[in-house]
């Protein structure tokens, strides 16, 4: 029976080796994602069960075992108990890591959307402030012009009052009575009536202008108050966007510094890519089954191979196809290309078509999908501002959006895919020759 303790000890060594590997699938050697707590629990429990069973058999089948063997068995039993506690701690750690991975992926997506909302609200407030500035300037110009006209009217009215005072001093009856004839009398009375009526109209116009000036000044005060309110809100939104940007950068730093979170981010991107595949397939089937049978451009998209221009000016930093993450040693596949550009740079449609998707897509930020007819589609992701809506027609080289920075690494740039029949192809094969491209070695993973 002496072999049983040795076998039990061998099993114990196996379990201890698993513990030292943290039951995580040997991250860094194979590129595998961490094992789930359930798998770790099953492996550990199975091995401990074997160990416990063997120790029990040793007690049952060797009643005459030497004291040394019984001592060895007791020692192994104590080690098994301690190992059981260690495995429970490892299970708790794995569950915590799994929660962290889920939390970080959700937090990264939420941060990107929140930053986008803050930026849009900030841009809207800036536009409102600019419009208020123009309105205030226009109102101030109107007030200045009206004030000049009122001063001129007051000066003219002052002269008329002097003339009326003189007429009044001379006496209206005497003025009329001094006429040499009836005809002159009638003419003088008519002229005097016209003068007085004109003076009355001038006086009323002056009073109306003064009332308008008072209203304009009140309106100007309201505009200035609204400007102060909008400026305060703009500053708060700007601060919120700044805090959200810092929060996102901290999340990205946290991901870069922890391999298991990087693996979780890659896995999330894979899930997003599969979801995008399904979305494009669904949109394509819907377009083909529609009344128009999908978009039909004047020039077939298939005739544009080797003639297209990139959708944005910039350096292509990541290529289409399989790649291995340099830090994680993990294999992945990129269904499109990434073009580095400044946030806010214009994004152009590579060919005429019709918008079939324009919304936020998890893992891709703001996305536009254009149907070019003939079952050809292009995808534009990580956009800042989107200028088109679903069913809008677009022309080749028309600006449809601007570059954003909602990619996984927080850098500004455009993610672009070309999909005939919903299946991704290398866009570079369709671009005009002479476009700068990086080598496979230099094309490190960026946004996706």
CSV table of N, CA and C in Angstrom, one decimal, residues 44 48 78-90:
chain,number,residue,atom,x,y,z
A,44,UNK,N,-10.2,21.4,-10.2
A,44,UNK,CA,-9.7,21.3,-8.8
A,44,UNK,C,-10.5,20.3,-8.0
A,48,UNK,N,-9.0,16.9,-6.3
A,48,UNK,CA,-9.0,16.7,-4.8
A,48,UNK,C,-9.9,15.5,-4.5
A,78,UNK,N,-3.8,16.9,5.3
A,78,UNK,CA,-3.7,18.3,5.7
A,78,UNK,C,-3.4,19.2,4.5
A,79,UNK,N,-2.4,18.7,3.7
A,79,UNK,CA,-2.1,19.5,2.5
A,79,UNK,C,-3.3,19.6,1.5
A,80,UNK,N,-4.1,18.5,1.5
A,80,UNK,CA,-5.3,18.5,0.6
A,80,UNK,C,-6.3,19.5,1.1
A,81,UNK,N,-6.4,19.6,2.5
A,81,UNK,CA,-7.4,20.6,3.0
A,81,UNK,C,-6.9,22.0,2.8
A,82,UNK,N,-5.6,22.2,2.9
A,82,UNK,CA,-5.0,23.5,2.7
A,82,UNK,C,-5.2,23.9,1.2
A,83,UNK,N,-5.0,22.8,0.3
A,83,UNK,CA,-5.1,23.1,-1.1
A,83,UNK,C,-6.6,23.4,-1.5
A,84,UNK,N,-7.5,22.8,-0.8
A,84,UNK,CA,-8.9,23.0,-1.1
A,84,UNK,C,-9.2,24.5,-0.8
A,85,UNK,N,-8.6,25.0,0.3
A,85,UNK,CA,-8.8,26.4,0.7
A,85,UNK,C,-8.2,27.3,-0.4
A,86,UNK,N,-7.0,26.9,-0.8
A,86,UNK,CA,-6.3,27.7,-1.9
A,86,UNK,C,-7.2,27.8,-3.1
A,87,UNK,N,-7.7,26.6,-3.5
A,87,UNK,CA,-8.5,26.6,-4.7
A,87,UNK,C,-9.8,27.5,-4.6
A,88,UNK,N,-10.4,27.5,-3.4
A,88,UNK,CA,-11.5,28.3,-3.2
A,88,UNK,C,-11.1,29.8,-3.3
A,89,UNK,N,-9.9,30.1,-2.8
A,89,UNK,CA,-9.5,31.5,-3.0
A,89,UNK,C,-9.2,31.8,-4.5
A,90,UNK,N,-8.6,30.8,-5.2
A,90,UNK,CA,-8.4,31.1,-6.6
A,90,UNK,C,-9.7,31.2,-7.4
